Amino acid sequence: MDVSKLLNSFLGNEGTSGSSDKGQSPVDRINAALPGGFAGGAAAGGLMGLVLGTKKGRKLGGKALKVGGMAVVGGLAYKAYRDWQTNKTSGTEADPLNLPKPPADSGFDLENDQDAAGRDFRLAIMRAMISAAKSDDHIDQEEHDRIREQIQEFGLGQEEKAALFDYFSAPADANAVARLARTDEQRAELYMASALAVDPDTDEEQRYLAQLAQELSLPVGLKDHLDAEVAAVHRQVST
Protein backbone atom coordinates (compact mmCIF):
# COMPACT_ATOMS: atom_id res chain seq x y z
CA MET A 1 0.00 0.00 0.00
CA ASP A 2 1.25 3.48 -0.88
CA VAL A 3 0.54 5.15 2.46
CA SER A 4 1.93 8.53 1.43
CA LYS A 5 -0.34 8.74 -1.59
CA LEU A 6 -3.34 7.67 0.46
CA LEU A 7 -2.60 10.29 3.11
CA ASN A 8 -2.14 12.99 0.47
CA SER A 9 -5.59 12.16 -0.89
CA PHE A 10 -7.02 12.51 2.60
CA LEU A 11 -5.22 15.72 3.55
CA GLY A 12 -5.50 17.39 0.15
CA ASN A 13 -1.84 18.24 -0.42
CA GLU A 14 1.32 17.17 1.29
CA GLY A 15 0.13 18.69 4.55
CA THR A 16 3.50 20.35 4.94
CA SER A 17 4.87 23.76 4.12
CA GLY A 18 7.02 24.27 1.07
CA SER A 19 9.99 26.56 0.63
CA SER A 20 7.75 29.39 -0.59
CA ASP A 21 6.13 29.45 2.84
CA LYS A 22 9.25 30.54 4.68
CA GLY A 23 8.67 33.63 6.73
CA GLN A 24 4.91 33.18 6.75
CA SER A 25 2.94 32.71 9.93
CA PRO A 26 0.85 29.54 10.29
CA VAL A 27 -2.32 31.57 9.78
CA ASP A 28 -0.88 33.09 6.58
CA ARG A 29 -0.14 29.60 5.34
CA ILE A 30 -3.67 28.51 6.21
CA ASN A 31 -5.13 31.32 4.13
CA ALA A 32 -2.79 30.57 1.23
CA ALA A 33 -3.48 26.86 1.34
CA LEU A 34 -7.25 27.12 1.47
CA PRO A 35 -8.55 29.40 -1.29
CA GLY A 36 -12.31 29.65 -1.23
CA GLY A 37 -12.65 28.39 2.32
CA PHE A 38 -12.21 24.98 3.87
CA ALA A 39 -15.88 24.15 3.38
CA GLY A 40 -15.20 23.97 -0.35
CA GLY A 41 -14.63 20.26 0.07
CA ALA A 42 -12.08 18.05 -1.59
CA ALA A 43 -10.80 20.75 -3.92
CA ALA A 44 -9.63 22.69 -0.90
CA GLY A 45 -8.79 19.99 1.60
CA GLY A 46 -8.92 16.51 0.11
CA LEU A 47 -11.30 14.00 1.64
CA MET A 48 -10.67 15.68 4.97
CA GLY A 49 -12.35 18.76 3.54
CA LEU A 50 -15.52 16.79 2.94
CA VAL A 51 -15.49 15.22 6.38
CA LEU A 52 -14.38 18.17 8.49
CA GLY A 53 -15.75 21.09 6.53
CA THR A 54 -19.31 21.13 7.81
CA LYS A 55 -18.98 22.64 11.27
CA LYS A 56 -16.89 25.45 12.70
CA GLY A 57 -14.97 23.35 15.21
CA ARG A 58 -14.08 20.71 12.64
CA LYS A 59 -12.95 23.34 10.17
CA LEU A 60 -10.55 24.81 12.73
CA GLY A 61 -8.97 21.44 13.42
CA GLY A 62 -8.91 20.70 9.71
CA LYS A 63 -7.07 23.93 8.97
CA ALA A 64 -4.38 22.99 11.46
CA LEU A 65 -3.93 19.60 9.82
CA LYS A 66 -3.89 21.21 6.38
CA VAL A 67 -0.94 23.37 7.39
CA GLY A 68 1.10 20.87 9.35
CA GLY A 69 -0.20 17.48 8.26
CA MET A 70 0.17 14.52 10.56
CA ALA A 71 3.18 16.16 12.24
CA VAL A 72 0.78 18.53 14.04
CA VAL A 73 -0.80 15.58 15.85
CA GLY A 74 2.52 14.26 17.09
CA GLY A 75 3.85 17.67 18.13
CA LEU A 76 0.76 18.64 20.07
CA ALA A 77 0.39 15.25 21.73
CA TYR A 78 4.06 15.24 22.75
CA LYS A 79 3.79 18.74 24.25
CA ALA A 80 0.69 17.78 26.25
CA TYR A 81 2.24 14.48 27.35
CA ARG A 82 5.42 16.14 28.59
CA ASP A 83 3.44 18.85 30.37
CA TRP A 84 1.38 16.15 32.07
CA GLN A 85 4.52 14.29 33.14
CA THR A 86 6.18 17.44 34.52
CA ASN A 87 3.03 19.01 35.95
CA LYS A 88 3.20 22.04 33.68
CA THR A 89 0.28 23.98 32.17
CA SER A 90 -0.63 23.09 28.60
CA GLY A 91 -2.12 25.21 25.85
CA THR A 92 -0.51 28.52 26.79
CA GLU A 93 1.80 28.87 23.78
CA ALA A 94 0.85 31.45 21.14
CA ASP A 95 2.01 29.31 18.21
CA PRO A 96 0.99 25.69 18.82
CA LEU A 97 1.20 24.87 15.10
CA ASN A 98 4.95 25.51 15.17
CA LEU A 99 5.89 23.31 18.09
CA PRO A 100 9.28 21.59 17.75
CA LYS A 101 9.28 18.13 16.26
CA PRO A 102 9.29 15.47 18.99
CA PRO A 103 12.60 13.64 19.49
CA ALA A 104 12.90 10.45 17.46
CA ASP A 105 13.12 8.34 20.62
CA SER A 106 10.16 10.04 22.33
CA GLY A 107 7.50 7.60 21.19
CA PHE A 108 5.85 10.35 19.11
CA ASP A 109 7.52 9.61 15.76
CA LEU A 110 4.42 9.19 13.59
CA GLU A 111 6.22 8.62 10.32
CA ASN A 112 8.17 5.66 11.62
CA ASP A 113 5.74 4.08 14.06
CA GLN A 114 3.46 1.06 13.79
CA ASP A 115 0.11 0.42 15.43
CA ALA A 116 -0.89 -2.59 17.52
CA ALA A 117 -1.25 -4.72 14.39
CA GLY A 118 2.07 -3.64 12.87
CA ARG A 119 0.59 -1.24 10.30
CA ASP A 120 1.75 2.30 9.57
CA PHE A 121 0.50 4.31 12.54
CA ARG A 122 -0.44 7.27 10.33
CA LEU A 123 -3.31 5.13 9.03
CA ALA A 124 -4.53 4.72 12.59
CA ILE A 125 -4.48 8.50 13.00
CA MET A 126 -6.54 8.91 9.84
CA ARG A 127 -9.04 6.28 11.00
CA ALA A 128 -9.33 8.04 14.35
CA MET A 129 -10.13 11.37 12.69
CA ILE A 130 -12.75 9.84 10.40
CA SER A 131 -14.40 7.97 13.26
CA ALA A 132 -14.53 11.08 15.44
CA ALA A 133 -15.92 13.26 12.67
CA LYS A 134 -18.70 10.71 12.06
CA SER A 135 -19.64 10.48 15.73
CA ASP A 136 -22.67 12.77 15.40
CA ASP A 137 -23.94 10.95 12.27
CA HIS A 138 -23.70 14.17 10.23
CA ILE A 139 -22.49 12.38 7.07
CA ASP A 140 -25.62 11.48 5.15
CA GLN A 141 -25.97 9.24 2.09
CA GLU A 142 -25.42 12.12 -0.33
CA GLU A 143 -22.15 13.02 1.37
CA HIS A 144 -21.08 9.35 1.38
CA ASP A 145 -21.71 9.30 -2.37
CA ARG A 146 -19.58 12.43 -2.81
CA ILE A 147 -16.77 10.84 -0.82
CA ARG A 148 -16.91 7.66 -2.92
CA GLU A 149 -16.85 9.71 -6.14
CA GLN A 150 -13.87 11.68 -4.90
CA ILE A 151 -11.97 8.54 -3.96
CA GLN A 152 -12.47 7.23 -7.49
CA GLU A 153 -11.03 10.44 -8.94
CA PHE A 154 -7.78 10.41 -6.97
CA GLY A 155 -6.04 7.84 -9.16
CA LEU A 156 -5.30 5.53 -6.26
CA GLY A 157 -4.51 1.85 -6.53
CA GLN A 158 -7.08 -0.76 -5.61
CA GLU A 159 -5.56 -1.37 -2.17
CA GLU A 160 -5.61 2.34 -1.28
CA LYS A 161 -9.17 2.74 -2.57
CA ALA A 162 -10.35 -0.28 -0.61
CA ALA A 163 -8.78 1.09 2.58
CA LEU A 164 -10.49 4.46 2.19
CA PHE A 165 -13.85 2.86 1.40
CA ASP A 166 -13.51 0.75 4.54
CA TYR A 167 -12.57 3.70 6.74
CA PHE A 168 -15.42 5.90 5.54
CA SER A 169 -18.07 3.19 5.58
CA ALA A 170 -17.29 2.02 9.11
CA PRO A 171 -19.41 3.51 11.91
CA ALA A 172 -17.89 5.72 14.58
CA ASP A 173 -16.37 3.29 17.05
CA ALA A 174 -14.26 4.56 19.95
CA ASN A 175 -13.41 1.02 21.05
CA ALA A 176 -12.09 0.06 17.61
CA VAL A 177 -9.95 3.20 17.52
CA ALA A 178 -8.57 2.53 20.99
CA ARG A 179 -7.52 -0.99 19.98
CA LEU A 180 -5.19 0.48 17.36
CA ALA A 181 -2.85 1.85 20.05
CA ARG A 182 0.28 -0.02 21.07
CA THR A 183 1.73 2.45 23.60
CA ASP A 184 0.61 5.23 25.93
CA GLU A 185 2.16 7.74 23.54
CA GLN A 186 0.03 6.39 20.69
CA ARG A 187 -3.04 6.60 22.89
CA ALA A 188 -2.32 10.31 23.39
CA GLU A 189 -1.89 10.79 19.63
CA LEU A 190 -5.12 8.99 18.78
CA TYR A 191 -7.01 11.14 21.24
CA MET A 192 -5.36 14.31 19.91
CA ALA A 193 -6.25 13.45 16.30
CA SER A 194 -9.83 12.71 17.31
CA ALA A 195 -10.18 15.92 19.30
CA LEU A 196 -8.96 17.96 16.30
CA ALA A 197 -11.62 16.29 14.13
CA VAL A 198 -14.69 17.20 16.18
CA ASP A 199 -16.69 20.31 16.95
CA PRO A 200 -16.02 20.98 20.64
CA ASP A 201 -19.44 22.57 21.11
CA THR A 202 -21.60 19.54 20.27
CA ASP A 203 -22.80 17.12 22.93
CA GLU A 204 -22.57 14.07 20.66
CA GLU A 205 -18.94 14.63 19.83
CA GLN A 206 -17.99 15.46 23.39
CA ARG A 207 -19.57 12.19 24.50
CA TYR A 208 -17.57 10.39 21.84
CA LEU A 209 -14.31 11.96 23.08
CA ALA A 210 -15.17 11.06 26.66
CA GLN A 211 -15.84 7.46 25.62
CA LEU A 212 -12.63 7.36 23.60
CA ALA A 213 -10.60 8.61 26.56
CA GLN A 214 -12.15 5.87 28.66
CA GLU A 215 -11.50 3.18 26.05
CA LEU A 216 -7.90 4.38 25.70
CA SER A 217 -7.47 4.28 29.49
CA LEU A 218 -5.76 7.66 29.39
CA PRO A 219 -3.94 8.38 32.65
CA VAL A 220 -5.64 10.76 35.06
CA GLY A 221 -5.12 14.35 33.98
CA LEU A 222 -3.64 13.66 30.55
CA LYS A 223 -6.95 14.26 28.76
CA ASP A 224 -7.09 17.78 30.20
CA HIS A 225 -3.62 18.57 28.86
CA LEU A 226 -4.52 17.22 25.41
CA ASP A 227 -7.76 19.22 25.38
CA ALA A 228 -5.85 22.38 26.35
CA GLU A 229 -3.55 22.01 23.33
CA VAL A 230 -6.54 21.53 21.02
CA ALA A 231 -8.10 24.69 22.44
CA ALA A 232 -4.85 26.58 21.78
CA VAL A 233 -4.92 25.44 18.15
CA HIS A 234 -8.53 26.59 17.79
CA ARG A 235 -7.61 30.01 19.14
CA GLN A 236 -4.70 30.33 16.75
CA VAL A 237 -6.48 29.35 13.54
CA SER A 238 -9.64 31.32 14.35
CA THR A 239 -7.79 34.66 14.55
PDB file of N, CA, C and O in Angstrom, residues 131-132 135-136 171-179 187 190-191 194 198 203-218 223 227:
ATOM      1  N   SER A 131     -13.445   8.487  12.285  1.00  0.00           N
ATOM      2  CA  SER A 131     -14.403   7.970  13.262  1.00  0.00           C
ATOM      3  C   SER A 131     -14.956   9.097  14.125  1.00  0.00           C
ATOM      4  O   SER A 131     -16.168   9.177  14.360  1.00  0.00           O
ATOM      5  N   ALA A 132     -14.083   9.977  14.594  1.00  0.00           N
ATOM      6  CA  ALA A 132     -14.532  11.081  15.443  1.00  0.00           C
ATOM      7  C   ALA A 132     -15.463  12.016  14.692  1.00  0.00           C
ATOM      8  O   ALA A 132     -16.491  12.458  15.220  1.00  0.00           O
ATOM      9  N   SER A 135     -19.010  10.875  14.468  1.00  0.00           N
ATOM     10  CA  SER A 135     -19.643  10.483  15.730  1.00  0.00           C
ATOM     11  C   SER A 135     -20.994  11.126  15.971  1.00  0.00           C
ATOM     12  O   SER A 135     -21.745  10.666  16.834  1.00  0.00           O
ATOM     13  N   ASP A 136     -21.327  12.186  15.228  1.00  0.00           N
ATOM     14  CA  ASP A 136     -22.668  12.774  15.397  1.00  0.00           C
ATOM     15  C   ASP A 136     -23.583  12.420  14.228  1.00  0.00           C
ATOM     16  O   ASP A 136     -24.648  13.007  14.061  1.00  0.00           O
ATOM     17  N   PRO A 171     -18.774   2.585  10.967  1.00  0.00           N
ATOM     18  CA  PRO A 171     -19.413   3.511  11.912  1.00  0.00           C
ATOM     19  C   PRO A 171     -18.393   4.069  12.889  1.00  0.00           C
ATOM     20  O   PRO A 171     -17.305   3.515  13.066  1.00  0.00           O
ATOM     21  N   ALA A 172     -18.738   5.179  13.518  1.00  0.00           N
ATOM     22  CA  ALA A 172     -17.891   5.720  14.577  1.00  0.00           C
ATOM     23  C   ALA A 172     -17.786   4.685  15.693  1.00  0.00           C
ATOM     24  O   ALA A 172     -18.792   4.187  16.188  1.00  0.00           O
ATOM     25  N   ASP A 173     -16.563   4.370  16.080  1.00  0.00           N
ATOM     26  CA  ASP A 173     -16.373   3.287  17.050  1.00  0.00           C
ATOM     27  C   ASP A 173     -15.147   3.608  17.900  1.00  0.00           C
ATOM     28  O   ASP A 173     -14.002   3.345  17.498  1.00  0.00           O
ATOM     29  N   ALA A 174     -15.363   4.178  19.077  1.00  0.00           N
ATOM     30  CA  ALA A 174     -14.262   4.559  19.950  1.00  0.00           C
ATOM     31  C   ALA A 174     -13.445   3.351  20.391  1.00  0.00           C
ATOM     32  O   ALA A 174     -12.219   3.418  20.516  1.00  0.00           O
ATOM     33  N   ASN A 175     -14.114   2.226  20.616  1.00  0.00           N
ATOM     34  CA  ASN A 175     -13.409   1.023  21.046  1.00  0.00           C
ATOM     35  C   ASN A 175     -12.469   0.513  19.966  1.00  0.00           C
ATOM     36  O   ASN A 175     -11.326   0.123  20.247  1.00  0.00           O
ATOM     37  N   ALA A 176     -12.937   0.520  18.709  1.00  0.00           N
ATOM     38  CA  ALA A 176     -12.093   0.060  17.607  1.00  0.00           C
ATOM     39  C   ALA A 176     -10.880   0.963  17.437  1.00  0.00           C
ATOM     40  O   ALA A 176      -9.774   0.492  17.155  1.00  0.00           O
ATOM     41  N   VAL A 177     -11.072   2.264  17.607  1.00  0.00           N
ATOM     42  CA  VAL A 177      -9.952   3.195  17.516  1.00  0.00           C
ATOM     43  C   VAL A 177      -8.963   2.936  18.639  1.00  0.00           C
ATOM     44  O   VAL A 177      -7.742   2.899  18.420  1.00  0.00           O
ATOM     45  N   ALA A 178      -9.454   2.751  19.844  1.00  0.00           N
ATOM     46  CA  ALA A 178      -8.573   2.528  20.993  1.00  0.00           C
ATOM     47  C   ALA A 178      -7.719   1.280  20.808  1.00  0.00           C
ATOM     48  O   ALA A 178      -6.559   1.239  21.244  1.00  0.00           O
ATOM     49  N   ARG A 179      -8.263   0.262  20.164  1.00  0.00           N
ATOM     50  CA  ARG A 179      -7.520  -0.990  19.979  1.00  0.00           C
ATOM     51  C   ARG A 179      -6.343  -0.838  19.016  1.00  0.00           C
ATOM     52  O   ARG A 179      -5.478  -1.714  18.946  1.00  0.00           O
ATOM     53  N   ARG A 187      -1.713   6.302  22.362  1.00  0.00           N
ATOM     54  CA  ARG A 187      -3.044   6.603  22.885  1.00  0.00           C
ATOM     55  C   ARG A 187      -3.255   8.120  22.951  1.00  0.00           C
ATOM     56  O   ARG A 187      -4.340   8.624  22.616  1.00  0.00           O
ATOM     57  N   LEU A 190      -3.796   9.320  19.304  1.00  0.00           N
ATOM     58  CA  LEU A 190      -5.118   8.987  18.778  1.00  0.00           C
ATOM     59  C   LEU A 190      -6.181   9.912  19.363  1.00  0.00           C
ATOM     60  O   LEU A 190      -7.097  10.348  18.652  1.00  0.00           O
ATOM     61  N   TYR A 191      -6.051  10.205  20.641  1.00  0.00           N
ATOM     62  CA  TYR A 191      -7.013  11.143  21.238  1.00  0.00           C
ATOM     63  C   TYR A 191      -6.840  12.523  20.641  1.00  0.00           C
ATOM     64  O   TYR A 191      -7.833  13.203  20.333  1.00  0.00           O
ATOM     65  N   SER A 194      -8.372  12.743  17.206  1.00  0.00           N
ATOM     66  CA  SER A 194      -9.834  12.708  17.308  1.00  0.00           C
ATOM     67  C   SER A 194     -10.380  14.047  17.783  1.00  0.00           C
ATOM     68  O   SER A 194     -11.393  14.535  17.276  1.00  0.00           O
ATOM     69  N   VAL A 198     -13.309  17.012  15.738  1.00  0.00           N
ATOM     70  CA  VAL A 198     -14.691  17.201  16.180  1.00  0.00           C
ATOM     71  C   VAL A 198     -14.971  18.675  16.424  1.00  0.00           C
ATOM     72  O   VAL A 198     -14.067  19.497  16.529  1.00  0.00           O
ATOM     73  N   ASP A 203     -22.727  18.133  21.884  1.00  0.00           N
ATOM     74  CA  ASP A 203     -22.801  17.117  22.932  1.00  0.00           C
ATOM     75  C   ASP A 203     -22.402  15.740  22.419  1.00  0.00           C
ATOM     76  O   ASP A 203     -21.720  14.977  23.115  1.00  0.00           O
ATOM     77  N   GLU A 204     -22.848  15.403  21.192  1.00  0.00           N
ATOM     78  CA  GLU A 204     -22.572  14.069  20.662  1.00  0.00           C
ATOM     79  C   GLU A 204     -21.062  13.826  20.552  1.00  0.00           C
ATOM     80  O   GLU A 204     -20.559  12.762  20.930  1.00  0.00           O
ATOM     81  N   GLU A 205     -20.371  14.812  20.038  1.00  0.00           N
ATOM     82  CA  GLU A 205     -18.938  14.633  19.828  1.00  0.00           C
ATOM     83  C   GLU A 205     -18.163  14.673  21.139  1.00  0.00           C
ATOM     84  O   GLU A 205     -17.152  13.978  21.298  1.00  0.00           O
ATOM     85  N   GLN A 206     -18.623  15.463  22.081  1.00  0.00           N
ATOM     86  CA  GLN A 206     -17.988  15.456  23.392  1.00  0.00           C
ATOM     87  C   GLN A 206     -18.181  14.117  24.093  1.00  0.00           C
ATOM     88  O   GLN A 206     -17.273  13.616  24.772  1.00  0.00           O
ATOM     89  N   ARG A 207     -19.350  13.523  23.929  1.00  0.00           N
ATOM     90  CA  ARG A 207     -19.575  12.192  24.504  1.00  0.00           C
ATOM     91  C   ARG A 207     -18.649  11.166  23.846  1.00  0.00           C
ATOM     92  O   ARG A 207     -18.131  10.263  24.513  1.00  0.00           O
ATOM     93  N   TYR A 208     -18.463  11.313  22.531  1.00  0.00           N
ATOM     94  CA  TYR A 208     -17.566  10.390  21.835  1.00  0.00           C
ATOM     95  C   TYR A 208     -16.140  10.526  22.378  1.00  0.00           C
ATOM     96  O   TYR A 208     -15.469   9.514  22.638  1.00  0.00           O
ATOM     97  N   LEU A 209     -15.665  11.756  22.558  1.00  0.00           N
ATOM     98  CA  LEU A 209     -14.313  11.956  23.076  1.00  0.00           C
ATOM     99  C   LEU A 209     -14.181  11.398  24.495  1.00  0.00           C
ATOM    100  O   LEU A 209     -13.148  10.811  24.855  1.00  0.00           O
ATOM    101  N   ALA A 210     -15.206  11.586  25.299  1.00  0.00           N
ATOM    102  CA  ALA A 210     -15.167  11.055  26.658  1.00  0.00           C
ATOM    103  C   ALA A 210     -15.100   9.526  26.634  1.00  0.00           C
ATOM    104  O   ALA A 210     -14.347   8.907  27.408  1.00  0.00           O
ATOM    105  N   GLN A 211     -15.875   8.923  25.738  1.00  0.00           N
ATOM    106  CA  GLN A 211     -15.843   7.463  25.621  1.00  0.00           C
ATOM    107  C   GLN A 211     -14.479   7.001  25.113  1.00  0.00           C
ATOM    108  O   GLN A 211     -13.928   6.005  25.599  1.00  0.00           O
ATOM    109  N   LEU A 212     -13.933   7.733  24.137  1.00  0.00           N
ATOM    110  CA  LEU A 212     -12.627   7.361  23.596  1.00  0.00           C
ATOM    111  C   LEU A 212     -11.555   7.431  24.684  1.00  0.00           C
ATOM    112  O   LEU A 212     -10.717   6.532  24.796  1.00  0.00           O
ATOM    113  N   ALA A 213     -11.577   8.492  25.475  1.00  0.00           N
ATOM    114  CA  ALA A 213     -10.601   8.613  26.560  1.00  0.00           C
ATOM    115  C   ALA A 213     -10.710   7.437  27.522  1.00  0.00           C
ATOM    116  O   ALA A 213      -9.695   6.910  28.003  1.00  0.00           O
ATOM    117  N   GLN A 214     -11.941   7.007  27.772  1.00  0.00           N
ATOM    118  CA  GLN A 214     -12.146   5.865  28.661  1.00  0.00           C
ATOM    119  C   GLN A 214     -11.634   4.576  28.033  1.00  0.00           C
ATOM    120  O   GLN A 214     -10.966   3.770  28.690  1.00  0.00           O
ATOM    121  N   GLU A 215     -11.938   4.389  26.743  1.00  0.00           N
ATOM    122  CA  GLU A 215     -11.496   3.177  26.054  1.00  0.00           C
ATOM    123  C   GLU A 215      -9.967   3.136  25.940  1.00  0.00           C
ATOM    124  O   GLU A 215      -9.360   2.053  25.987  1.00  0.00           O
ATOM    125  N   LEU A 216      -9.350   4.297  25.798  1.00  0.00           N
ATOM    126  CA  LEU A 216      -7.895   4.377  25.703  1.00  0.00           C
ATOM    127  C   LEU A 216      -7.220   4.219  27.065  1.00  0.00           C
ATOM    128  O   LEU A 216      -5.996   4.045  27.124  1.00  0.00           O
ATOM    129  N   SER A 217      -8.008   4.315  28.127  1.00  0.00           N
ATOM    130  CA  SER A 217      -7.466   4.277  29.494  1.00  0.00           C
ATOM    131  C   SER A 217      -6.393   5.351  29.683  1.00  0.00           C
ATOM    132  O   SER A 217      -5.297   5.085  30.210  1.00  0.00           O
ATOM    133  N   LEU A 218      -6.714   6.565  29.231  1.00  0.00           N
ATOM    134  CA  LEU A 218      -5.763   7.662  29.394  1.00  0.00           C
ATOM    135  C   LEU A 218      -5.499   7.897  30.880  1.00  0.00           C
ATOM    136  O   LEU A 218      -6.427   7.895  31.687  1.00  0.00           O
ATOM    137  N   LYS A 223      -5.907  13.757  29.662  1.00  0.00           N
ATOM    138  CA  LYS A 223      -6.947  14.261  28.755  1.00  0.00           C
ATOM    139  C   LYS A 223      -7.059  15.782  28.843  1.00  0.00           C
ATOM    140  O   LYS A 223      -7.213  16.455  27.817  1.00  0.00           O
ATOM    141  N   ASP A 227      -6.683  18.296  25.730  1.00  0.00           N
ATOM    142  CA  ASP A 227      -7.763  19.224  25.384  1.00  0.00           C
ATOM    143  C   ASP A 227      -7.273  20.669  25.379  1.00  0.00           C
ATOM    144  O   ASP A 227      -7.710  21.479  24.549  1.00  0.00           O
TER     145      ASP A 227
END
